[in-house]
């Protein structure tokens, strides 16, 4: 517990609970108005605490990227989990099989016959089939089938595979890619209809386009992660304001070796080297003159206007360029409560990459 920011040792990840809760509530209300099911991605906060806040606010379930994240959330009693990842290899397939026995509803995605074959090998003799959504590449150039025809083919394969059940279509679009999502998904849903296959879910996502999440009536579910804390990239693209940024890195000036140059106690092991299109490593709150120009592992180099005051020992608040990777660098959050006090919260699924 810390009463004031001054009592928090640095570098620290500080989250303003009221702002995070407001972000959760606001987007939940938006989805409800649009008739969209909301399935938040926990990769941003990685905490049981906030997953439960999201569920209590009305989320239909959560999204995880990794089995290890899903295991942490299942241990905490969350029982509707979508893992948006191709699960490959015996070790992971065995864990997936065990996880399925512990949650009410587990689903995964697949984008090839090879992945589907592996999933079936694990679930062929299971009591309940595993729900599998077909991942579609609607322009982001990551995983996903490349055409609506391929999506329909894989859906049919899943439907005809004993241990599996077809759960719908899923995409993680490129920023601004919603017209492509609409075109691809409408065509795929029509093809499925022709084959007599019902598509129960069309799942899309992404914070950069959150305020235009409803895509031509075809998307039924939205997955979103960064919106809970927001970050510099989302302020830059107009999705939120600085006041909506709940997550900050608190740092201390440890050296002022030359005029206009200062060093903070956070380098790439804290702020990460994720530039996300920016030319420096974060936004220093209330000091636009400061630029975080370079990082080594434990040092960050700042350039600042030497006319403005700065001193050794002074603390600065930084809004990260990309908050999800930064929160994964810490074991704990300092959670700022409404009364201004700070409590420690464990980041339960931090570092869960398996
Ligand atoms: C598959 C998938 N769904 C949803 C999200 C959430 O995206 P965002 O953090 O932009 O809201 C991500 C982010 O990486 C993702 O990979």
mmCIF file of C-alpha atoms and ligand atoms in Angstrom:
data_model
loop_
_atom_site.group_PDB
_atom_site.id
_atom_site.type_symbol
_atom_site.label_atom_id
_atom_site.label_comp_id
_atom_site.label_asym_id
_atom_site.label_seq_id
_atom_site.Cartn_x
_atom_site.Cartn_y
_atom_site.Cartn_z
ATOM 1 C CA UNK A 1 0.000 0.000 0.000
ATOM 2 C CA UNK A 2 1.260 3.498 -0.797
ATOM 3 C CA UNK A 3 -0.510 6.719 0.028
ATOM 4 C CA UNK A 4 1.211 8.869 -2.503
ATOM 5 C CA UNK A 5 3.048 8.517 -5.809
ATOM 6 C CA UNK A 6 6.169 9.694 -3.940
ATOM 7 C CA UNK A 7 6.097 6.462 -1.901
ATOM 8 C CA UNK A 8 6.165 4.189 -4.955
ATOM 9 C CA UNK A 9 9.581 2.852 -5.897
ATOM 10 C CA UNK A 10 10.387 2.991 -9.605
ATOM 11 C CA UNK A 11 10.202 1.877 -12.313
ATOM 12 C CA UNK A 12 6.576 0.960 -11.640
ATOM 13 C CA UNK A 13 3.453 0.274 -13.654
ATOM 14 C CA UNK A 14 0.599 2.335 -12.248
ATOM 15 C CA UNK A 15 -3.035 1.832 -13.259
ATOM 16 C CA UNK A 16 -5.810 4.260 -12.414
ATOM 17 C CA UNK A 17 -8.675 1.949 -11.480
ATOM 18 C CA UNK A 18 -11.437 4.495 -12.045
ATOM 19 C CA UNK A 19 -10.243 5.186 -15.599
ATOM 20 C CA UNK A 20 -9.867 1.462 -16.408
ATOM 21 C CA UNK A 21 -13.352 0.751 -15.060
ATOM 22 C CA UNK A 22 -14.770 3.653 -17.058
ATOM 23 C CA UNK A 23 -13.130 2.345 -20.251
ATOM 24 C CA UNK A 24 -14.611 -1.126 -19.642
ATOM 25 C CA UNK A 25 -18.085 0.240 -18.990
ATOM 26 C CA UNK A 26 -18.071 2.638 -21.925
ATOM 27 C CA UNK A 27 -17.204 0.030 -24.534
ATOM 28 C CA UNK A 28 -19.552 -2.538 -22.989
ATOM 29 C CA UNK A 29 -22.395 -0.025 -23.351
ATOM 30 C CA UNK A 30 -21.347 0.722 -26.922
ATOM 31 C CA UNK A 31 -21.445 -2.987 -27.820
ATOM 32 C CA UNK A 32 -24.809 -3.456 -26.182
ATOM 33 C CA UNK A 33 -26.232 -0.558 -28.201
ATOM 34 C CA UNK A 34 -24.794 -2.047 -31.398
ATOM 35 C CA UNK A 35 -26.079 -5.554 -30.603
ATOM 36 C CA UNK A 36 -22.534 -6.937 -30.428
ATOM 37 C CA UNK A 37 -21.311 -9.567 -27.990
ATOM 38 C CA UNK A 38 -18.118 -8.358 -26.286
ATOM 39 C CA UNK A 39 -15.284 -10.805 -25.628
ATOM 40 C CA UNK A 40 -12.352 -8.800 -24.202
ATOM 41 C CA UNK A 41 -8.801 -9.968 -24.838
ATOM 42 C CA UNK A 42 -6.979 -10.311 -21.514
ATOM 43 C CA UNK A 43 -3.515 -9.990 -23.103
ATOM 44 C CA UNK A 44 -3.423 -6.294 -22.140
ATOM 45 C CA UNK A 45 -4.059 -6.523 -18.389
ATOM 46 C CA UNK A 46 -3.354 -10.257 -17.806
ATOM 47 C CA UNK A 47 -5.067 -10.061 -14.417
ATOM 48 C CA UNK A 48 -7.864 -12.137 -12.950
ATOM 49 C CA UNK A 49 -9.122 -8.968 -11.249
ATOM 50 C CA UNK A 50 -9.833 -7.072 -14.473
ATOM 51 C CA UNK A 51 -11.077 -10.186 -16.328
ATOM 52 C CA UNK A 52 -13.732 -10.474 -13.631
ATOM 53 C CA UNK A 53 -14.589 -6.774 -13.861
ATOM 54 C CA UNK A 54 -15.047 -7.238 -17.623
ATOM 55 C CA UNK A 55 -17.260 -10.310 -17.122
ATOM 56 C CA UNK A 56 -19.311 -8.566 -14.431
ATOM 57 C CA UNK A 57 -19.809 -5.615 -16.797
ATOM 58 C CA UNK A 58 -21.462 -7.953 -19.327
ATOM 59 C CA UNK A 59 -18.766 -9.624 -21.454
ATOM 60 C CA UNK A 60 -19.867 -12.997 -22.886
ATOM 61 C CA UNK A 61 -16.457 -14.509 -22.180
ATOM 62 C CA UNK A 62 -12.797 -13.678 -22.610
ATOM 63 C CA UNK A 63 -10.168 -14.068 -25.308
ATOM 64 C CA UNK A 64 -6.672 -15.392 -24.621
ATOM 65 C CA UNK A 65 -3.777 -15.779 -26.997
ATOM 66 C CA UNK A 66 -1.964 -18.565 -25.151
ATOM 67 C CA UNK A 67 -2.988 -21.754 -23.362
ATOM 68 C CA UNK A 68 -0.997 -20.683 -20.301
ATOM 69 C CA UNK A 69 -3.039 -17.456 -20.083
ATOM 70 C CA UNK A 70 -6.247 -19.450 -20.433
ATOM 71 C CA UNK A 71 -5.142 -21.857 -17.672
ATOM 72 C CA UNK A 72 -4.660 -18.940 -15.267
ATOM 73 C CA UNK A 73 -8.110 -17.576 -16.089
ATOM 74 C CA UNK A 74 -9.737 -21.036 -15.818
ATOM 75 C CA UNK A 75 -8.119 -21.498 -12.384
ATOM 76 C CA UNK A 76 -9.873 -18.291 -11.359
ATOM 77 C CA UNK A 77 -13.269 -19.626 -12.453
ATOM 78 C CA UNK A 78 -13.708 -17.928 -15.833
ATOM 79 C CA UNK A 79 -15.590 -20.498 -17.852
ATOM 80 C CA UNK A 80 -16.016 -19.167 -21.393
ATOM 81 C CA UNK A 81 -12.631 -18.787 -23.081
ATOM 82 C CA UNK A 82 -11.673 -18.364 -26.740
ATOM 83 C CA UNK A 83 -8.000 -18.958 -27.576
ATOM 84 C CA UNK A 84 -7.348 -17.125 -30.845
ATOM 85 C CA UNK A 85 -4.356 -19.187 -31.814
ATOM 86 C CA UNK A 86 -3.422 -22.254 -33.866
ATOM 87 C CA UNK A 87 -2.609 -24.877 -31.209
ATOM 88 C CA UNK A 88 0.243 -26.960 -32.591
ATOM 89 C CA UNK A 89 2.285 -29.814 -31.067
ATOM 90 C CA UNK A 90 1.532 -32.654 -28.662
ATOM 91 C CA UNK A 91 2.476 -30.811 -25.472
ATOM 92 C CA UNK A 92 0.003 -27.984 -26.115
ATOM 93 C CA UNK A 93 -2.711 -30.278 -27.475
ATOM 94 C CA UNK A 94 -2.603 -32.351 -24.298
ATOM 95 C CA UNK A 95 -2.916 -29.232 -22.169
ATOM 96 C CA UNK A 96 -5.795 -28.009 -24.326
ATOM 97 C CA UNK A 97 -7.574 -31.324 -23.835
ATOM 98 C CA UNK A 98 -7.208 -31.011 -20.035
ATOM 99 C CA UNK A 99 -8.293 -27.376 -20.088
ATOM 100 C CA UNK A 100 -11.484 -28.291 -21.967
ATOM 101 C CA UNK A 101 -12.555 -30.451 -19.014
ATOM 102 C CA UNK A 102 -12.225 -27.491 -16.663
ATOM 103 C CA UNK A 103 -14.214 -24.767 -18.418
ATOM 104 C CA UNK A 104 -17.828 -24.717 -19.519
ATOM 105 C CA UNK A 105 -17.017 -23.408 -22.991
ATOM 106 C CA UNK A 106 -13.586 -23.521 -24.609
ATOM 107 C CA UNK A 107 -13.006 -22.577 -28.234
ATOM 108 C CA UNK A 108 -9.944 -22.166 -30.408
ATOM 109 C CA UNK A 109 -9.196 -21.016 -33.937
ATOM 110 C CA UNK A 110 -7.592 -22.856 -36.850
ATOM 111 C CA UNK A 111 -6.530 -21.820 -40.332
ATOM 112 C CA UNK A 112 -5.378 -25.098 -41.919
ATOM 113 C CA UNK A 113 -6.263 -28.758 -42.301
ATOM 114 C CA UNK A 114 -3.013 -29.615 -40.477
ATOM 115 C CA UNK A 115 -4.069 -27.690 -37.349
ATOM 116 C CA UNK A 116 -7.552 -29.237 -37.508
ATOM 117 C CA UNK A 117 -6.001 -32.709 -37.744
ATOM 118 C CA UNK A 118 -3.955 -32.090 -34.596
ATOM 119 C CA UNK A 119 -6.995 -30.767 -32.708
ATOM 120 C CA UNK A 120 -9.007 -33.804 -33.717
ATOM 121 C CA UNK A 121 -6.259 -36.174 -32.582
ATOM 122 C CA UNK A 122 -6.577 -34.641 -29.110
ATOM 123 C CA UNK A 123 -10.406 -34.496 -29.016
ATOM 124 C CA UNK A 124 -11.525 -37.502 -31.070
ATOM 125 C CA UNK A 125 -12.437 -39.484 -27.962
ATOM 126 C CA UNK A 126 -13.451 -36.567 -25.758
ATOM 127 C CA UNK A 127 -16.906 -36.539 -24.230
ATOM 128 C CA UNK A 128 -17.679 -33.151 -25.838
ATOM 129 C CA UNK A 129 -16.366 -31.873 -29.167
ATOM 130 C CA UNK A 130 -14.030 -28.865 -29.164
ATOM 131 C CA UNK A 131 -15.466 -25.700 -30.726
ATOM 132 C CA UNK A 132 -13.241 -24.403 -33.536
ATOM 133 C CA UNK A 133 -13.573 -21.108 -35.421
ATOM 134 C CA UNK A 134 -11.902 -20.619 -38.783
ATOM 135 C CA UNK A 135 -9.406 -17.755 -38.711
ATOM 136 C CA UNK A 136 -9.627 -15.527 -41.791
ATOM 137 C CA UNK A 137 -6.966 -13.098 -43.020
ATOM 138 C CA UNK A 138 -8.971 -10.016 -43.977
ATOM 139 C CA UNK A 139 -5.871 -7.925 -44.665
ATOM 140 C CA UNK A 140 -3.619 -7.967 -41.590
ATOM 141 C CA UNK A 141 -1.275 -10.488 -43.221
ATOM 142 C CA UNK A 142 -0.843 -12.663 -40.143
ATOM 143 C CA UNK A 143 -2.593 -16.047 -39.707
ATOM 144 C CA UNK A 144 -5.824 -16.891 -41.479
ATOM 145 C CA UNK A 145 -7.209 -18.464 -44.631
ATOM 146 C CA UNK A 146 -6.799 -16.235 -47.635
ATOM 147 C CA UNK A 147 -10.264 -16.438 -49.217
ATOM 148 C CA UNK A 148 -13.942 -16.991 -48.334
ATOM 149 C CA UNK A 149 -13.780 -20.236 -50.367
ATOM 150 C CA UNK A 150 -10.990 -21.584 -48.154
ATOM 151 C CA UNK A 151 -12.928 -20.506 -45.056
ATOM 152 C CA UNK A 152 -15.989 -22.453 -46.220
ATOM 153 C CA UNK A 153 -13.861 -25.512 -47.039
ATOM 154 C CA UNK A 154 -12.305 -25.551 -43.565
ATOM 155 C CA UNK A 155 -15.689 -24.998 -41.916
ATOM 156 C CA UNK A 156 -16.965 -28.074 -43.734
ATOM 157 C CA UNK A 157 -13.906 -30.056 -42.671
ATOM 158 C CA UNK A 158 -14.450 -29.071 -39.021
ATOM 159 C CA UNK A 159 -18.147 -29.943 -39.261
ATOM 160 C CA UNK A 160 -17.280 -33.390 -40.605
ATOM 161 C CA UNK A 161 -14.559 -34.039 -38.026
ATOM 162 C CA UNK A 162 -15.734 -36.181 -35.160
ATOM 163 C CA UNK A 163 -13.980 -34.494 -32.227
ATOM 164 C CA UNK A 164 -14.722 -30.933 -33.352
ATOM 165 C CA UNK A 165 -17.635 -28.553 -33.739
ATOM 166 C CA UNK A 166 -17.730 -25.559 -36.112
ATOM 167 C CA UNK A 167 -17.934 -22.390 -34.005
ATOM 168 C CA UNK A 168 -17.858 -19.635 -36.639
ATOM 169 C CA UNK A 169 -15.409 -17.282 -38.338
ATOM 170 C CA UNK A 170 -12.777 -15.126 -36.686
ATOM 171 C CA UNK A 171 -10.514 -12.330 -37.911
ATOM 172 C CA UNK A 172 -8.074 -9.826 -36.468
ATOM 173 C CA UNK A 173 -8.242 -7.048 -39.038
ATOM 174 C CA UNK A 174 -5.667 -4.513 -40.103
ATOM 175 C CA UNK A 175 -6.240 -1.011 -38.727
ATOM 176 C CA UNK A 176 -8.963 0.585 -40.876
ATOM 177 C CA UNK A 177 -9.698 -2.820 -42.396
ATOM 178 C CA UNK A 178 -13.396 -3.052 -41.581
ATOM 179 C CA UNK A 179 -14.650 -2.733 -45.172
ATOM 180 C CA UNK A 180 -12.471 -5.764 -45.999
ATOM 181 C CA UNK A 181 -13.885 -7.624 -42.978
ATOM 182 C CA UNK A 182 -17.428 -6.962 -44.203
ATOM 183 C CA UNK A 183 -16.686 -8.079 -47.750
ATOM 184 C CA UNK A 184 -14.782 -11.225 -46.738
ATOM 185 C CA UNK A 185 -17.164 -12.313 -43.992
ATOM 186 C CA UNK A 186 -20.385 -11.664 -45.960
ATOM 187 C CA UNK A 187 -19.020 -13.776 -48.819
ATOM 188 C CA UNK A 188 -17.883 -16.548 -46.454
ATOM 189 C CA UNK A 189 -21.219 -16.634 -44.595
ATOM 190 C CA UNK A 190 -23.068 -16.892 -47.952
ATOM 191 C CA UNK A 191 -20.849 -19.780 -49.037
ATOM 192 C CA UNK A 192 -21.483 -21.533 -45.733
ATOM 193 C CA UNK A 193 -25.220 -21.121 -46.251
ATOM 194 C CA UNK A 194 -24.910 -22.731 -49.691
ATOM 195 C CA UNK A 195 -23.233 -25.703 -48.014
ATOM 196 C CA UNK A 196 -25.993 -25.847 -45.407
ATOM 197 C CA UNK A 197 -23.689 -24.728 -42.574
ATOM 198 C CA UNK A 198 -24.899 -22.221 -40.001
ATOM 199 C CA UNK A 199 -22.298 -19.685 -38.863
ATOM 200 C CA UNK A 200 -23.052 -19.022 -35.188
ATOM 201 C CA UNK A 201 -20.366 -16.351 -34.649
ATOM 202 C CA UNK A 202 -18.441 -13.834 -36.743
ATOM 203 C CA UNK A 203 -15.756 -12.510 -34.412
ATOM 204 C CA UNK A 204 -13.696 -9.407 -35.202
ATOM 205 C CA UNK A 205 -11.709 -7.064 -33.023
ATOM 206 C CA UNK A 206 -9.148 -4.385 -32.360
ATOM 207 C CA UNK A 207 -9.035 -1.174 -30.318
ATOM 208 C CA UNK A 208 -7.927 1.184 -33.116
ATOM 209 C CA UNK A 209 -11.331 0.749 -34.856
ATOM 210 C CA UNK A 210 -13.405 0.185 -31.726
ATOM 211 C CA UNK A 211 -15.840 3.005 -32.351
ATOM 212 C CA UNK A 212 -16.877 1.557 -35.704
ATOM 213 C CA UNK A 213 -16.957 -2.047 -34.546
ATOM 214 C CA UNK A 214 -20.243 -2.977 -36.157
ATOM 215 C CA UNK A 215 -19.350 -3.994 -39.674
ATOM 216 C CA UNK A 216 -22.305 -4.103 -42.081
ATOM 217 C CA UNK A 217 -24.318 -6.312 -39.769
ATOM 218 C CA UNK A 218 -22.105 -9.332 -40.355
ATOM 219 C CA UNK A 219 -19.899 -9.142 -37.228
ATOM 220 C CA UNK A 220 -21.614 -10.607 -34.145
ATOM 221 C CA UNK A 221 -18.784 -10.500 -31.585
ATOM 222 C CA UNK A 222 -15.981 -8.029 -30.855
ATOM 223 C CA UNK A 223 -12.651 -8.862 -29.197
ATOM 224 C CA UNK A 224 -10.774 -5.961 -27.711
ATOM 225 C CA UNK A 225 -7.743 -5.670 -25.450
ATOM 226 C CA UNK A 226 -5.903 -2.346 -25.328
ATOM 227 C CA UNK A 227 -9.085 -0.308 -24.679
ATOM 228 C CA UNK A 228 -8.949 -1.077 -20.954
ATOM 229 C CA UNK A 229 -5.774 0.983 -20.393
ATOM 230 C CA UNK A 230 -5.431 2.796 -23.754
ATOM 231 C CA UNK A 231 -2.022 4.097 -24.834
ATOM 232 C CA UNK A 232 -0.187 6.655 -26.927
ATOM 233 C CA UNK A 233 -0.981 4.824 -30.175
ATOM 234 C CA UNK A 234 -4.724 4.993 -29.477
ATOM 235 C CA UNK A 235 -4.587 8.676 -28.546
ATOM 236 C CA UNK A 236 -2.660 9.298 -31.764
ATOM 237 C CA UNK A 237 -5.279 7.551 -33.925
ATOM 238 C CA UNK A 238 -8.158 9.418 -32.234
ATOM 239 C CA UNK A 239 -9.725 6.452 -30.386
ATOM 240 C CA UNK A 240 -9.320 8.130 -26.970
ATOM 241 C CA UNK A 241 -7.890 11.141 -25.116
ATOM 242 C CA UNK A 242 -4.933 11.356 -22.751
ATOM 243 C CA UNK A 243 -7.455 11.403 -19.877
ATOM 244 C CA UNK A 244 -8.603 7.923 -20.939
ATOM 245 C CA UNK A 245 -5.117 6.422 -20.492
ATOM 246 C CA UNK A 246 -5.291 4.308 -17.329
ATOM 247 C CA UNK A 247 -1.804 2.770 -17.478
ATOM 248 C CA UNK A 248 1.401 4.742 -16.835
ATOM 249 C CA UNK A 249 4.997 3.874 -16.212
ATOM 250 C CA UNK A 250 6.390 5.802 -13.260
ATOM 251 C CA UNK A 251 10.130 6.483 -13.553
ATOM 252 C CA UNK A 252 12.810 8.491 -11.752
ATOM 253 C CA UNK A 253 15.509 10.749 -13.172
ATOM 254 C CA UNK A 254 18.817 9.207 -12.083
ATOM 255 C CA UNK A 255 21.343 11.288 -14.009
ATOM 256 C CA UNK A 256 21.616 14.646 -15.778
ATOM 257 C CA UNK A 257 25.007 14.240 -17.439
ATOM 258 C CA UNK A 258 24.805 17.071 -20.015
ATOM 259 C CA UNK A 259 22.688 20.107 -20.759
ATOM 260 C CA UNK A 260 19.335 19.045 -22.187
ATOM 261 C CA UNK A 261 19.981 15.341 -21.504
ATOM 262 C CA UNK A 262 18.683 13.264 -18.615
ATOM 263 C CA UNK A 263 18.598 9.556 -17.833
ATOM 264 C CA UNK A 264 15.648 7.655 -16.336
ATOM 265 C CA UNK A 265 15.658 4.306 -14.536
ATOM 266 C CA UNK A 266 13.614 2.576 -17.257
ATOM 267 C CA UNK A 267 15.048 1.158 -20.456
ATOM 268 C CA UNK A 268 13.947 -1.458 -22.963
ATOM 269 C CA UNK A 269 13.223 -3.985 -20.181
ATOM 270 C CA UNK A 270 10.441 -1.677 -19.021
ATOM 271 C CA UNK A 271 9.280 0.547 -21.880
ATOM 272 C CA UNK A 272 10.111 -2.150 -24.501
ATOM 273 C CA UNK A 273 11.548 -1.303 -27.884
ATOM 274 C CA UNK A 274 8.089 -1.140 -29.471
ATOM 275 C CA UNK A 275 8.039 2.181 -31.329
ATOM 276 C CA UNK A 276 4.684 1.501 -33.018
ATOM 277 C CA UNK A 277 5.412 4.137 -35.630
ATOM 278 C CA UNK A 278 6.610 6.812 -33.169
ATOM 279 C CA UNK A 279 10.118 8.242 -33.178
ATOM 280 C CA UNK A 280 10.523 7.953 -29.385
ATOM 281 C CA UNK A 281 9.594 5.560 -26.596
ATOM 282 C CA UNK A 282 6.588 7.060 -24.831
ATOM 283 C CA UNK A 283 4.707 10.236 -23.968
ATOM 284 C CA UNK A 284 5.873 12.067 -20.855
ATOM 285 C CA UNK A 285 2.738 13.402 -19.200
ATOM 286 C CA UNK A 286 2.661 17.200 -18.859
ATOM 287 C CA UNK A 287 6.136 17.593 -20.388
ATOM 288 C CA UNK A 288 5.767 17.642 -24.171
ATOM 289 C CA UNK A 289 9.290 19.074 -24.427
ATOM 290 C CA UNK A 290 10.739 15.750 -23.234
ATOM 291 C CA UNK A 291 11.554 13.085 -25.826
ATOM 292 C CA UNK A 292 12.662 9.587 -24.805
ATOM 293 C CA UNK A 293 15.175 9.296 -27.596
ATOM 294 C CA UNK A 294 16.960 6.025 -26.849
ATOM 295 C CA UNK A 295 16.892 3.016 -24.552
ATOM 296 C CA UNK A 296 19.436 0.524 -23.351
ATOM 297 C CA UNK A 297 18.295 -2.284 -21.089
ATOM 298 C CA UNK A 298 18.044 -0.344 -17.826
ATOM 299 C CA UNK A 299 18.511 3.284 -18.934
ATOM 300 C CA UNK A 300 16.307 5.618 -20.924
ATOM 301 C CA UNK A 301 17.855 8.719 -22.455
ATOM 302 C CA UNK A 302 15.740 11.875 -22.529
ATOM 303 C CA UNK A 303 16.287 15.067 -24.433
ATOM 304 C CA UNK A 304 14.511 18.053 -22.916
ATOM 305 C CA UNK A 305 14.262 21.807 -23.106
ATOM 306 C CA UNK A 306 17.098 22.942 -20.790
ATOM 307 C CA UNK A 307 15.149 26.145 -20.009
ATOM 308 C CA UNK A 308 12.569 23.995 -18.211
ATOM 309 C CA UNK A 309 13.317 22.503 -14.816
ATOM 310 C CA UNK A 310 14.183 18.874 -14.208
ATOM 311 C CA UNK A 311 16.173 17.386 -11.333
ATOM 312 C CA UNK A 312 17.744 14.156 -10.176
ATOM 313 C CA UNK A 313 15.233 12.201 -8.100
ATOM 314 C CA UNK A 314 12.232 13.740 -9.864
ATOM 315 C CA UNK A 315 9.518 11.300 -10.927
ATOM 316 C CA UNK A 316 7.882 11.321 -14.345
ATOM 317 C CA UNK A 317 4.766 9.610 -15.654
ATOM 318 C CA UNK A 318 4.989 8.032 -19.089
ATOM 319 C CA UNK A 319 2.140 6.810 -21.280
ATOM 320 C CA UNK A 320 3.637 3.879 -23.223
ATOM 321 C CA UNK A 321 3.480 3.701 -27.002
ATOM 322 C CA UNK A 322 2.003 0.184 -26.712
ATOM 323 C CA UNK A 323 0.712 -0.617 -23.242
ATOM 324 C CA UNK A 324 0.137 -4.394 -23.656
ATOM 325 C CA UNK A 325 3.813 -5.254 -24.024
ATOM 326 C CA UNK A 326 4.768 -2.914 -21.186
ATOM 327 C CA UNK A 327 2.307 -4.438 -18.699
ATOM 328 C CA UNK A 328 3.848 -7.850 -19.477
ATOM 329 C CA UNK A 329 7.188 -6.534 -18.174
ATOM 330 C CA UNK A 330 5.931 -6.166 -14.597
ATOM 331 C CA UNK A 331 4.974 -8.689 -11.910
ATOM 332 C CA UNK A 332 2.649 -6.232 -10.222
ATOM 333 C CA UNK A 333 0.487 -3.206 -10.870
ATOM 334 C CA UNK A 334 0.245 -0.309 -8.485
ATOM 335 C CA UNK A 335 -3.510 0.164 -8.637
ATOM 336 C CA UNK A 336 -4.544 3.729 -7.886
ATOM 337 C CA UNK A 337 -7.846 3.615 -6.028
ATOM 338 C CA UNK A 338 -10.498 6.336 -6.108
ATOM 339 C CA UNK A 339 -9.343 7.593 -2.689
ATOM 340 C CA UNK A 340 -5.900 8.300 -4.178
ATOM 341 C CA UNK A 341 -4.162 5.416 -2.371
ATOM 342 C CA UNK A 342 -2.267 2.743 -4.286
ATOM 343 C CA UNK A 343 -2.626 -1.023 -3.800
ATOM 344 C CA UNK A 344 -0.511 -3.781 -5.310
ATOM 345 C CA UNK A 345 -2.196 -6.141 -7.747
ATOM 346 C CA UNK A 346 -0.450 -9.236 -9.111
ATOM 347 C CA UNK A 347 -0.357 -9.555 -12.898
ATOM 348 C CA UNK A 348 -1.424 -13.193 -12.773
ATOM 349 C CA UNK A 349 -0.724 -14.178 -16.374
ATOM 350 C CA UNK A 350 2.405 -12.056 -16.830
ATOM 351 C CA UNK A 351 5.024 -13.832 -18.924
ATOM 352 C CA UNK A 352 2.613 -16.623 -19.907
ATOM 353 C CA UNK A 353 3.846 -17.243 -23.425
ATOM 354 C CA UNK A 354 3.444 -21.024 -23.765
HETATM 355 C C1 LIG B 1 -6.565 -12.171 -32.139
HETATM 356 C C2 LIG B 1 -6.683 -10.868 -31.461
HETATM 357 N N1 LIG B 1 -7.891 -10.432 -31.072
HETATM 358 C C3 LIG B 1 -8.048 -9.265 -30.421
HETATM 359 C C4 LIG B 1 -6.964 -8.464 -30.135
HETATM 360 C C5 LIG B 1 -7.196 -7.180 -29.376
HETATM 361 O O1 LIG B 1 -6.710 -6.103 -30.073
HETATM 362 P P1 LIG B 1 -6.567 -4.659 -29.405
HETATM 363 O O2 LIG B 1 -5.542 -4.765 -28.352
HETATM 364 O O3 LIG B 1 -6.177 -3.775 -30.524
HETATM 365 O O4 LIG B 1 -7.886 -4.317 -28.842
HETATM 366 C C6 LIG B 1 -5.689 -8.869 -30.557
HETATM 367 C C7 LIG B 1 -4.501 -8.037 -30.295
HETATM 368 O O5 LIG B 1 -3.379 -8.361 -30.534
HETATM 369 C C8 LIG B 1 -5.544 -10.093 -31.225
HETATM 370 O O6 LIG B 1 -4.352 -10.542 -31.637
#
